[in-house]
GROMACS .gro file of C-alpha atoms in nm:
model
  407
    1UNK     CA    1   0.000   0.000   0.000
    2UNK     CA    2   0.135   0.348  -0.066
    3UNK     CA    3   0.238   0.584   0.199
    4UNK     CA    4  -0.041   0.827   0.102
    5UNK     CA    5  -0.322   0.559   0.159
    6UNK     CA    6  -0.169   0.451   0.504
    7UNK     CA    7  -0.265   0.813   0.568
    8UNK     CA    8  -0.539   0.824   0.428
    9UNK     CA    9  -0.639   0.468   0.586
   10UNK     CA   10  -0.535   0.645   0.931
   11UNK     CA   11  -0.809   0.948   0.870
   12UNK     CA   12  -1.107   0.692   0.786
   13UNK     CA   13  -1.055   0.616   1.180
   14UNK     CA   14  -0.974   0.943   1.281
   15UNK     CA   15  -1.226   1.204   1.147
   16UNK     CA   16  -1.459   1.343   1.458
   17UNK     CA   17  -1.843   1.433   1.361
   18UNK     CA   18  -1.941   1.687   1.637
   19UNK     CA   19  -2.283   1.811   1.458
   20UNK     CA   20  -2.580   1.714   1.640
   21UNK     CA   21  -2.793   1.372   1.643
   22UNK     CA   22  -3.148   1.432   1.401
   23UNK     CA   23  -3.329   1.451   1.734
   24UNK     CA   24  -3.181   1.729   1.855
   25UNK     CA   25  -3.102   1.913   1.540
   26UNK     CA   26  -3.490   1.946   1.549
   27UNK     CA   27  -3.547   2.105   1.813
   28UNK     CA   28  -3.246   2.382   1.747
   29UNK     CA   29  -3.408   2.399   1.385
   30UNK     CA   30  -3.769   2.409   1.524
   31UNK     CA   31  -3.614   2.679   1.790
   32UNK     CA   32  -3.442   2.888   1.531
   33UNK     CA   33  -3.777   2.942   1.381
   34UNK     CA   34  -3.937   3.052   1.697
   35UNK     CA   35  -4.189   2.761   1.685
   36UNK     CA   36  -4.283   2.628   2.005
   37UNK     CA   37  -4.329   2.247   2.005
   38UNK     CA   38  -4.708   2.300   1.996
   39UNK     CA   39  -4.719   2.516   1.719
   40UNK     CA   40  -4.488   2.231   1.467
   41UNK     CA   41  -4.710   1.951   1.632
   42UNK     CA   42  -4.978   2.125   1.495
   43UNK     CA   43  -4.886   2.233   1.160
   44UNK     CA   44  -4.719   1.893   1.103
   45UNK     CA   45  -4.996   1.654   1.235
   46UNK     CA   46  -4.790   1.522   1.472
   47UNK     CA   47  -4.837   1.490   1.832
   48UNK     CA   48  -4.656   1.655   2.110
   49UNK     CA   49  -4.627   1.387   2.340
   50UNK     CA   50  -4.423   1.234   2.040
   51UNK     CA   51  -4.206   1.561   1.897
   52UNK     CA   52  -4.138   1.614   2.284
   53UNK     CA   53  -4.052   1.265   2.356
   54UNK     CA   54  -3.823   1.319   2.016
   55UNK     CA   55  -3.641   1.627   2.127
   56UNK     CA   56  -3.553   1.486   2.465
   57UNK     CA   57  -3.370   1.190   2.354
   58UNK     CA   58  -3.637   0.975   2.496
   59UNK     CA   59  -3.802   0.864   2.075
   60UNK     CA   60  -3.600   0.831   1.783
   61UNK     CA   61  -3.680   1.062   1.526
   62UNK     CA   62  -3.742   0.807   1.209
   63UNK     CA   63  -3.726   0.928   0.866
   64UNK     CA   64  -4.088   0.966   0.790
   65UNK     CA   65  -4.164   1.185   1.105
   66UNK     CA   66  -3.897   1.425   0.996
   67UNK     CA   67  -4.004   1.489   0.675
   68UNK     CA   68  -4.350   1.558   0.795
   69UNK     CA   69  -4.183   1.773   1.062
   70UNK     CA   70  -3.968   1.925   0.813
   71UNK     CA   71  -4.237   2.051   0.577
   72UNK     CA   72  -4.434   2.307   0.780
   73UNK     CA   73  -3.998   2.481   0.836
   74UNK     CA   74  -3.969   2.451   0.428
   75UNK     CA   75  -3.723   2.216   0.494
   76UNK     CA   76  -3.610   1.867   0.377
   77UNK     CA   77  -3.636   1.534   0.527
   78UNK     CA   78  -3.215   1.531   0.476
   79UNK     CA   79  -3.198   1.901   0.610
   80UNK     CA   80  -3.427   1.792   0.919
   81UNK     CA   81  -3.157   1.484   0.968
   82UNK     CA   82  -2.858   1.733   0.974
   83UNK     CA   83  -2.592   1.730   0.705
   84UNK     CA   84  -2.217   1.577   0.854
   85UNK     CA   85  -1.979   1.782   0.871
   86UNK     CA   86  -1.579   1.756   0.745
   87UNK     CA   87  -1.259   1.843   0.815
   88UNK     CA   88  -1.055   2.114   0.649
   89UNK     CA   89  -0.914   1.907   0.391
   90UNK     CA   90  -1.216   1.738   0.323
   91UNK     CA   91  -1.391   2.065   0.221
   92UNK     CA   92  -1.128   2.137   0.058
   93UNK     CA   93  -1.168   1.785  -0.135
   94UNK     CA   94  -1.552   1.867  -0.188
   95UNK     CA   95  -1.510   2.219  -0.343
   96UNK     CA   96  -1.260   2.018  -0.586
   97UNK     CA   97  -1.553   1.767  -0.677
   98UNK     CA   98  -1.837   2.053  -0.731
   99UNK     CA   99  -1.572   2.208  -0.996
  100UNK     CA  100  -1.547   1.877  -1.167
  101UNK     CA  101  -1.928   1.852  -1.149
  102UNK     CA  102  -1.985   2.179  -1.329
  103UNK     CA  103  -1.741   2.094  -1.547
  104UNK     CA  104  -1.970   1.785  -1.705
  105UNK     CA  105  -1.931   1.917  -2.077
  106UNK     CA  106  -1.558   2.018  -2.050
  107UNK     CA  107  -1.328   1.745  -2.084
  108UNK     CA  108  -0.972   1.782  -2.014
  109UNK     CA  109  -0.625   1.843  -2.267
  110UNK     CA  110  -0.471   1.537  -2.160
  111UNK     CA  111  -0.509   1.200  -2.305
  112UNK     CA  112  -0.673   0.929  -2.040
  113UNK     CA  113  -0.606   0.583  -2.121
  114UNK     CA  114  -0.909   0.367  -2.081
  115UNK     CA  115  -0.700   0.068  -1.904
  116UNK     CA  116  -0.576   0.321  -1.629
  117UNK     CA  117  -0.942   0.512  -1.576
  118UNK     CA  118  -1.114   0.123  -1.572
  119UNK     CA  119  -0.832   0.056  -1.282
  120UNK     CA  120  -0.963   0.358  -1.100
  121UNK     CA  121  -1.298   0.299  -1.139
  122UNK     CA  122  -1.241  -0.055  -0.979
  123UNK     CA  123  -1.048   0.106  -0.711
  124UNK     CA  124  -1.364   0.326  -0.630
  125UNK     CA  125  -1.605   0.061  -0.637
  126UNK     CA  126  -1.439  -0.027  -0.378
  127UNK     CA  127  -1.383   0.146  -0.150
  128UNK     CA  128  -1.779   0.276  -0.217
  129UNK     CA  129  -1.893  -0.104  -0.121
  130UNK     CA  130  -1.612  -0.104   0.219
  131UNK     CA  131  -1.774   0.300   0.317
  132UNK     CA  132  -1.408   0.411   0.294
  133UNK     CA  133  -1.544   0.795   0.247
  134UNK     CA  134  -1.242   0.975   0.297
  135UNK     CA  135  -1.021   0.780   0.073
  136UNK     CA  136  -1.342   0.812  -0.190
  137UNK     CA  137  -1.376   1.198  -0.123
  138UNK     CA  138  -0.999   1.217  -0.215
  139UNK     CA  139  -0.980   1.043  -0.549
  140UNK     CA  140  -1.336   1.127  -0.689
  141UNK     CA  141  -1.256   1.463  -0.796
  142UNK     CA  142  -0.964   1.346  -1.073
  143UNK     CA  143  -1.157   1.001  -1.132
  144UNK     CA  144  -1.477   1.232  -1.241
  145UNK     CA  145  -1.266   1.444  -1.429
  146UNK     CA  146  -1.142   1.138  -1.642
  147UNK     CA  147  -1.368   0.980  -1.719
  148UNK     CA  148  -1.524   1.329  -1.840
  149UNK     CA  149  -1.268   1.331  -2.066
  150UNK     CA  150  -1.234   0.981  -2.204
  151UNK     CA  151  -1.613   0.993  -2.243
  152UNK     CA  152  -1.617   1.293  -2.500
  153UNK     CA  153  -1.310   1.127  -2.668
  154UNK     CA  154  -1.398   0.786  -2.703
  155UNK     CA  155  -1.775   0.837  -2.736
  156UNK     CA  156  -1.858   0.499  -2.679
  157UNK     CA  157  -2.111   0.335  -2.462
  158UNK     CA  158  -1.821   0.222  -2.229
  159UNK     CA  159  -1.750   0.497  -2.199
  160UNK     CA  160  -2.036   0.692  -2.123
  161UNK     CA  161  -2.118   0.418  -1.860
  162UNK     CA  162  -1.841   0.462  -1.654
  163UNK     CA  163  -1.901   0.832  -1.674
  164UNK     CA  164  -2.274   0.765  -1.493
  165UNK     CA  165  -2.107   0.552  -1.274
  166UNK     CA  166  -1.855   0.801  -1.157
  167UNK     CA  167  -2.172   1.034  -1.069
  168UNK     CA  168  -2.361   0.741  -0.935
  169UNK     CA  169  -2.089   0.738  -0.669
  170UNK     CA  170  -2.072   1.115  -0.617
  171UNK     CA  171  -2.466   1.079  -0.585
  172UNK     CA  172  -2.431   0.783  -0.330
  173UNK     CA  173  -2.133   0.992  -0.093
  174UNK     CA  174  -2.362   1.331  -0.108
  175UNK     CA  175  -2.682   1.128  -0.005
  176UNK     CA  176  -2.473   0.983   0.268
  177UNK     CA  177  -2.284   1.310   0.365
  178UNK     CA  178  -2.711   1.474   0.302
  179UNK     CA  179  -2.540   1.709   0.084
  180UNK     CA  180  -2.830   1.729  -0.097
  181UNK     CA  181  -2.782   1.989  -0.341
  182UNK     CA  182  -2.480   1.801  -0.463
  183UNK     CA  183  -2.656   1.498  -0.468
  184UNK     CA  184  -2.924   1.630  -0.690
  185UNK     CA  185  -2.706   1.754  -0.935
  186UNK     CA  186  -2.503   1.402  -0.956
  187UNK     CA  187  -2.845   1.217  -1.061
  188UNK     CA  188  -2.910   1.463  -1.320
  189UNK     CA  189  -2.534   1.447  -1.462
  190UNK     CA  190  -2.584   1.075  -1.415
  191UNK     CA  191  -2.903   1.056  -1.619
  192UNK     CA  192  -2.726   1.281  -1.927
  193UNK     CA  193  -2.421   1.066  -1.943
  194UNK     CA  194  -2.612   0.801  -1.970
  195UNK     CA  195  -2.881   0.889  -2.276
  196UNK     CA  196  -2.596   0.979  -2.438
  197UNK     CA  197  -2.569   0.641  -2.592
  198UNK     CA  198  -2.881   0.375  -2.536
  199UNK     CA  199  -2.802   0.168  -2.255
  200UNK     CA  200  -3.109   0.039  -2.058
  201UNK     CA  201  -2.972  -0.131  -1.773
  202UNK     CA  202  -2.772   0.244  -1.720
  203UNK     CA  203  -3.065   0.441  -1.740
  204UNK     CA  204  -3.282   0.217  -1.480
  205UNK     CA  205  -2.954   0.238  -1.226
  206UNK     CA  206  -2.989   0.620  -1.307
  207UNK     CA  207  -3.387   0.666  -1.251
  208UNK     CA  208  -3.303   0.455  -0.936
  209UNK     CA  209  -3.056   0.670  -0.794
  210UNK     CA  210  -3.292   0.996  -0.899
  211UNK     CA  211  -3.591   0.816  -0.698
  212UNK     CA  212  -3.355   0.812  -0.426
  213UNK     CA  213  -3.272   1.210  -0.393
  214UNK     CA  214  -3.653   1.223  -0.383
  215UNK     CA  215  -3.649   0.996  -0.095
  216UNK     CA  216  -3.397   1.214   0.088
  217UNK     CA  217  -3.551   1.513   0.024
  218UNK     CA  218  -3.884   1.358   0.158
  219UNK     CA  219  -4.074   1.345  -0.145
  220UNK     CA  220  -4.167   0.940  -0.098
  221UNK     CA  221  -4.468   1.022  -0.369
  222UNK     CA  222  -4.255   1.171  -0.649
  223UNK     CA  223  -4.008   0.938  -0.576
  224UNK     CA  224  -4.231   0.645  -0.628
  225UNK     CA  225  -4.388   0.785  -0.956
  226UNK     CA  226  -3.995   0.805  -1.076
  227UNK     CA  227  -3.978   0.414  -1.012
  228UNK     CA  228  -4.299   0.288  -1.132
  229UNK     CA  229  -4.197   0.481  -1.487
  230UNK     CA  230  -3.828   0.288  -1.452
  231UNK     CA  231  -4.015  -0.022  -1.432
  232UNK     CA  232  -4.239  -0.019  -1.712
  233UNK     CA  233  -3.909   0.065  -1.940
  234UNK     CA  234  -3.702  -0.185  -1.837
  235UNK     CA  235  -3.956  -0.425  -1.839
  236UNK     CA  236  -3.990  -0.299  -2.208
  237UNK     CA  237  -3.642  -0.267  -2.296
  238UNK     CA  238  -3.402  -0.515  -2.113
  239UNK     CA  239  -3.428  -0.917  -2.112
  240UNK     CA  240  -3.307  -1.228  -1.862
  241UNK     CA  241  -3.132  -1.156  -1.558
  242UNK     CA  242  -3.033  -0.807  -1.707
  243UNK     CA  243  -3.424  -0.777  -1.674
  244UNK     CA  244  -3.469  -0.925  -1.326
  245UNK     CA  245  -3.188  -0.713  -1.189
  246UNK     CA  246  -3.315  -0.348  -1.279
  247UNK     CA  247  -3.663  -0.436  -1.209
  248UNK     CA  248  -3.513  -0.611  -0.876
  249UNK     CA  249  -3.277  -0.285  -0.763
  250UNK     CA  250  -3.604  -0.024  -0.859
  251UNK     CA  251  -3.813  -0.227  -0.626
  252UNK     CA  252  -3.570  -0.244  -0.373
  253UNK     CA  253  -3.581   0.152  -0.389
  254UNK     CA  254  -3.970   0.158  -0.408
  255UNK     CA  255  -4.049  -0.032  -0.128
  256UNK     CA  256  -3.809   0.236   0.091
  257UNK     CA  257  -4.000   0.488  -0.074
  258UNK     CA  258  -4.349   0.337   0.042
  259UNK     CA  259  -4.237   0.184   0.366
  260UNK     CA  260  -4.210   0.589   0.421
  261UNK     CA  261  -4.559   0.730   0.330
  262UNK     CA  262  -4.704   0.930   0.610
  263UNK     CA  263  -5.028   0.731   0.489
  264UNK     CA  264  -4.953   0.406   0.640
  265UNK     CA  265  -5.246   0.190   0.509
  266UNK     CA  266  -5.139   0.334   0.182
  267UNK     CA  267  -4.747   0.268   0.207
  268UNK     CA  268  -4.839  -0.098   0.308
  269UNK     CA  269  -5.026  -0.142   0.037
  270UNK     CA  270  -4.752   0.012  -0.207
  271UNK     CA  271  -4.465  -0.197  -0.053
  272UNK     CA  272  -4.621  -0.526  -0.061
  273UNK     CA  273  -4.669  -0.463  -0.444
  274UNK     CA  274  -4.270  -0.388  -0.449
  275UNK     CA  275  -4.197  -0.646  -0.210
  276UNK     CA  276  -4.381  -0.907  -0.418
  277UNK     CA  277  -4.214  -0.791  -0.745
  278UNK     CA  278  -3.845  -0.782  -0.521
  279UNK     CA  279  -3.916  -1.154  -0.455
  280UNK     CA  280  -3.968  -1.264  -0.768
  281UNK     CA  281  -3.721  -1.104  -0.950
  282UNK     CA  282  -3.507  -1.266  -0.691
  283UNK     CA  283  -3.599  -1.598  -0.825
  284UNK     CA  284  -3.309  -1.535  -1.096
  285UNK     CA  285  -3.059  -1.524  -0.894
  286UNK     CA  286  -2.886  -1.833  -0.664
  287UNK     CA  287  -2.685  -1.519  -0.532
  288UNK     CA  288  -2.671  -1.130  -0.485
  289UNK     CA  289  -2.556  -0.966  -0.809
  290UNK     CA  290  -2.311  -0.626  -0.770
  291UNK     CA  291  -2.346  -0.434  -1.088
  292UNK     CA  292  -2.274  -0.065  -1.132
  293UNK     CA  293  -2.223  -0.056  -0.764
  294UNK     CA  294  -2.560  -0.208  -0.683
  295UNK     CA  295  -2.637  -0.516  -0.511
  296UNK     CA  296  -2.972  -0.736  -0.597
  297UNK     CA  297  -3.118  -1.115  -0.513
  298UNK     CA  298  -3.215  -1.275  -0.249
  299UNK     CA  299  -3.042  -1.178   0.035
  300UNK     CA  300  -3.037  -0.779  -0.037
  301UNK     CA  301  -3.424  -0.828  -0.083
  302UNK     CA  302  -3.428  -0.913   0.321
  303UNK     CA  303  -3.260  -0.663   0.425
  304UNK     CA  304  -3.494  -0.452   0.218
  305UNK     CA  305  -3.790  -0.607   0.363
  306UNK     CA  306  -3.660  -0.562   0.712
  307UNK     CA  307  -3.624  -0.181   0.629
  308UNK     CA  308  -3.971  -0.137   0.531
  309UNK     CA  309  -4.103  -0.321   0.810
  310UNK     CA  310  -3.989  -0.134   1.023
  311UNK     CA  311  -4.101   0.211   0.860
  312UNK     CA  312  -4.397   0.041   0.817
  313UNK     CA  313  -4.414   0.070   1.243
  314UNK     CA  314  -4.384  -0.319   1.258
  315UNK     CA  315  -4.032  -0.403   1.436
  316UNK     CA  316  -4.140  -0.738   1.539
  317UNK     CA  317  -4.203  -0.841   1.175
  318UNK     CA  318  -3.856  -0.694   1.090
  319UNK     CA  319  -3.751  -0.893   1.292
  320UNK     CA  320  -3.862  -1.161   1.229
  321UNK     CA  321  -3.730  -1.099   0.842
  322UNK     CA  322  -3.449  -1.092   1.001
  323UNK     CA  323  -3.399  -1.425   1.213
  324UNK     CA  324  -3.090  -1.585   1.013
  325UNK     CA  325  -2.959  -1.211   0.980
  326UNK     CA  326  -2.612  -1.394   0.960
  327UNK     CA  327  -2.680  -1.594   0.699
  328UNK     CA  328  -2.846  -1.295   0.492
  329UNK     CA  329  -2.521  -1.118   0.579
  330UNK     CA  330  -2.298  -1.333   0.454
  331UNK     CA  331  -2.094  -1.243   0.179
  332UNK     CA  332  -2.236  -0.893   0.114
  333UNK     CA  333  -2.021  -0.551   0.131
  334UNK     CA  334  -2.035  -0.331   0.458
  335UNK     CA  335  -2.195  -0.046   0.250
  336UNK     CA  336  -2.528  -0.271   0.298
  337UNK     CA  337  -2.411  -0.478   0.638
  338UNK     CA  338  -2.371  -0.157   0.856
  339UNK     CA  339  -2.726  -0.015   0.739
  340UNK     CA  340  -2.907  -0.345   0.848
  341UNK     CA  341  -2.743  -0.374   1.164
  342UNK     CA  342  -2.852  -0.024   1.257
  343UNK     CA  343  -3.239  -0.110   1.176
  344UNK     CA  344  -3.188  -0.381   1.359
  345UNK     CA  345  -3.096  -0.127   1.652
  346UNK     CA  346  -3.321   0.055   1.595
  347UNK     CA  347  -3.633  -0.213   1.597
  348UNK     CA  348  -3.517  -0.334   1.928
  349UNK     CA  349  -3.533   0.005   2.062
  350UNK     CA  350  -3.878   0.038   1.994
  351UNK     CA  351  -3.905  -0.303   2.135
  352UNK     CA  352  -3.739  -0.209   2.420
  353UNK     CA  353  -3.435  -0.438   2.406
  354UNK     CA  354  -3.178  -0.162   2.477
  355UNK     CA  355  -2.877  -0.446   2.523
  356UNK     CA  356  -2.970  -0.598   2.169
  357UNK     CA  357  -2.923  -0.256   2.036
  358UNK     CA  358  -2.696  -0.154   2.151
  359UNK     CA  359  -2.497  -0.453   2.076
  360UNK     CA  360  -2.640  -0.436   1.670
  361UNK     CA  361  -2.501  -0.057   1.686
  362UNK     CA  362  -2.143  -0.218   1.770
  363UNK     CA  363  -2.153  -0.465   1.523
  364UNK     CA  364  -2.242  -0.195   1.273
  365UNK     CA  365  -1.947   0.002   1.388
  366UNK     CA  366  -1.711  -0.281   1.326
  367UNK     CA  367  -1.839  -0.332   0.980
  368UNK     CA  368  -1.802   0.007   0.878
  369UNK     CA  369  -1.678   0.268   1.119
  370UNK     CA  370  -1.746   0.562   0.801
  371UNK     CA  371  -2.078   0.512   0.765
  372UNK     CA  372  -2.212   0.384   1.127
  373UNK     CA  373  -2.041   0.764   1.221
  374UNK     CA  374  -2.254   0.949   0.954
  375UNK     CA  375  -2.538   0.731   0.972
  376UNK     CA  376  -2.864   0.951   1.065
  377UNK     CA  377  -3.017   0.659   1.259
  378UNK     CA  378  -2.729   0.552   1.414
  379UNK     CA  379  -2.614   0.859   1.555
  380UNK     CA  380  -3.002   0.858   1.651
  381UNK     CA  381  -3.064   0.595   1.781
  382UNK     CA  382  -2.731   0.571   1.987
  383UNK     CA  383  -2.862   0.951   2.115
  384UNK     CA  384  -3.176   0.769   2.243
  385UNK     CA  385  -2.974   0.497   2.396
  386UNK     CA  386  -2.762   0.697   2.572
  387UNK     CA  387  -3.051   0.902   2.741
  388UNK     CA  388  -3.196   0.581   2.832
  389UNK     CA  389  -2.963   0.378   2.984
  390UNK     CA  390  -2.961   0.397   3.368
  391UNK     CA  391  -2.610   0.238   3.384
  392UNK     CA  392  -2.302   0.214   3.308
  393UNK     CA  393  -2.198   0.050   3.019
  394UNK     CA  394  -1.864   0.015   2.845
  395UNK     CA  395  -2.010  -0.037   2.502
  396UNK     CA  396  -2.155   0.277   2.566
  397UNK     CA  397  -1.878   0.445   2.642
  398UNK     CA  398  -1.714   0.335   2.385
  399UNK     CA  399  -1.979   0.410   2.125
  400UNK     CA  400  -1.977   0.789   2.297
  401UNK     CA  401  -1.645   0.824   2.188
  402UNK     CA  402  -1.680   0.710   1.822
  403UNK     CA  403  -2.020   0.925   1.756
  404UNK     CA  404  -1.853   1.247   1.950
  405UNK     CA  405  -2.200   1.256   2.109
  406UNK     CA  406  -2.147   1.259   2.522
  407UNK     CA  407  -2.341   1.014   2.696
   0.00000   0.00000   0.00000
């Protein structure tokens, strides 16, 4: 390993995120805007007893609660959650990948070989599937860059689809980071690079990531619209497993998307449509495909289901999707271990099993320190476990340490 990715290696262990937990970022936001908790509760349609129970440290505030609370401020479901925040060098990193971003139709001088860029682009697969963000944040800027240029050189459909997938991954760290303007932007650059030569497996990846900026910006209805449209063309356009897998990863994305409807009867109704059509497109696979940096088959599809379930306001029956977790586990990338491990937290929580949380929040750690530290409903629900807890608890204090959040 060079000396510069020791370093780098060193700072995916070191960075410190001292912004607040979701929960309490509400109530500074809701405070900034001189609302007293009655008056949101009110305009949102959501009780008191529950935004007050949220603000304390005493509820976790879930996804779909914040973007109804958000609304009523003009804010997003992402802005609600709180964006992370970075080191010097890292901003300085991120104001290097917004210039490459603007710089979509302006390739570069220099001739990039297509052997070196399909190196890089391996590299930064990656490191996107082990949630090494700082080494990602480092190299993206050049990467996008390159591929910018080989693109508008080579004009081929290679090449175009590595271009979408460099944005794919600038989309996936901004939704991450809740950058959101930035992640916007990607899905847009994504969908251009991608129409610029007819590639329908590319352009459902590409409507899948755009139904996802809807999801973090709280729109769960647009965003669902956006995936029910991806379906019908790739039903239309795409054949076999190529078939089965983007009508498998836009389910995946639906059922999020309806699993977070403030109508509940309603988002039931739409998931178990998506679930169904998950499951079966699931058939076609003995094992979890990775393409284009997404995962889809069987085992993705439970941890997927889980999810839902559990916006859905049903922990027990995510967890009970959940009963050979390790098995379902086994084999996939951190990027989507570390996310299931903190539902998992966060349906014994509302279960009341603050030990089994607590200990899913460590193992989530473990599997990917980067993301379990800029996780929304980690950091949440390790804020709610920390209020609880009577005791102490070295796992705890441990955990305080990682977050930055003081027990």
């Amino acid at each position: 390993m060079a000396l510069a990715d020791v370093f780098l290696d060193r700072a995916d262990h070191m960075g410190k995120t001292t912004e607040l937990a979701p929960g309490a970022n509400l109530a500074v936001l809701r405070k900034e805007r001189g609302l007293t908790q009655n008056q949101l509760a009110r305009m949102a349609n959501v009780s008191v007893s529950l935004l007050s129970k949220i603000e304390v440290g005493d509820r976790a505030l879930t996804p779909a609660v914040a973007a109804s609370l958000g609304k009523p401020m003009g804010l997003s479901m992402a802005e609600v959650l709180g964006k992370t925040s970075l080191a010097r060098n890292e901003e300085e990193r991120l104001s290097a990948l917004r210039s490459a971003v603007r710089d979509y139709d302006l390739p570069g001088h220099e001739e990039v070989r297509e052997d070196a860029l399909k190196d890089s682009l391996g590299t930064s697969g990656r490191l996107r599937d082990e949630v090494k963000v700082t080494r990602l944040l480092a190299m993206l800027p050049k990467l996008l860059r390159d591929a910018t240029t080989l693109a508008h050189d080579a004009n081929t459909r290679e090449s175009w689809a590595g271009l979408a997938d460099v944005y794919s991954t600038v989309y996936w760290l901004a939704a991450r980071h809740r950058w959101m303007d930035m992640a916007e932007l990607a899905v847009t650059r994504q969908r251009w690079a991608i129409e610029q030569k007819k590639n329908p497996l590319g352009e459902a990846i590409a409507a899948r990531d755009r139904a996802g900026a809807y999801l973090n910006g709280g729109d769960f209805e647009g965003g669902l619209t956006v995936v029910d449209r991806a379906i019908g063309r790739a039903q239309d356009s795409l054949s076999g497993q190529e078939r089965a897998f983007a009508v498998g990863v836009l389910n995946l994305r639906g059922m999020t998307l309806a699993g977070r409807l403030k109508d509940k009867k309603e988002g039931k109704r739409e998931a178990e449509r998506h679930i169904k059509s998950a499951w079966e497109a699931s058939e076609w696979f003995a094992c979890d495909w990775n393409r284009h940096h997404m995962i889809f088959g069987p085992q993705n599809t439970v941890t997927h289901v889980l999810a839902t379930r559990l916006d859905l306001g049903k922990p027990r029956e995510a967890l009970r999707a959940a009963e050979n977790i390790d098995a379902v586990l086994e084999g996939l990338p951190p990027t989507r271990i570390a996310p299931t491990r903190i539902n998992m937290a966060r349906a014994q929580l509302d279960l009341g099993d603050r030990d089994g949380a607590l200990e899913d929040l460590c193992v989530a750690w473990d599997a990917a320190p980067q993301m379990a530290r800029i996780h929304p409903m980690g950091r949440e629900v390790f804020r709610v476990l920390s209020s609880l807890h009577r005791r102490s608890n070295p796992q705890l204090l441990k955990l305080s340490k990682r977050f930055g959040i003081k027990v």
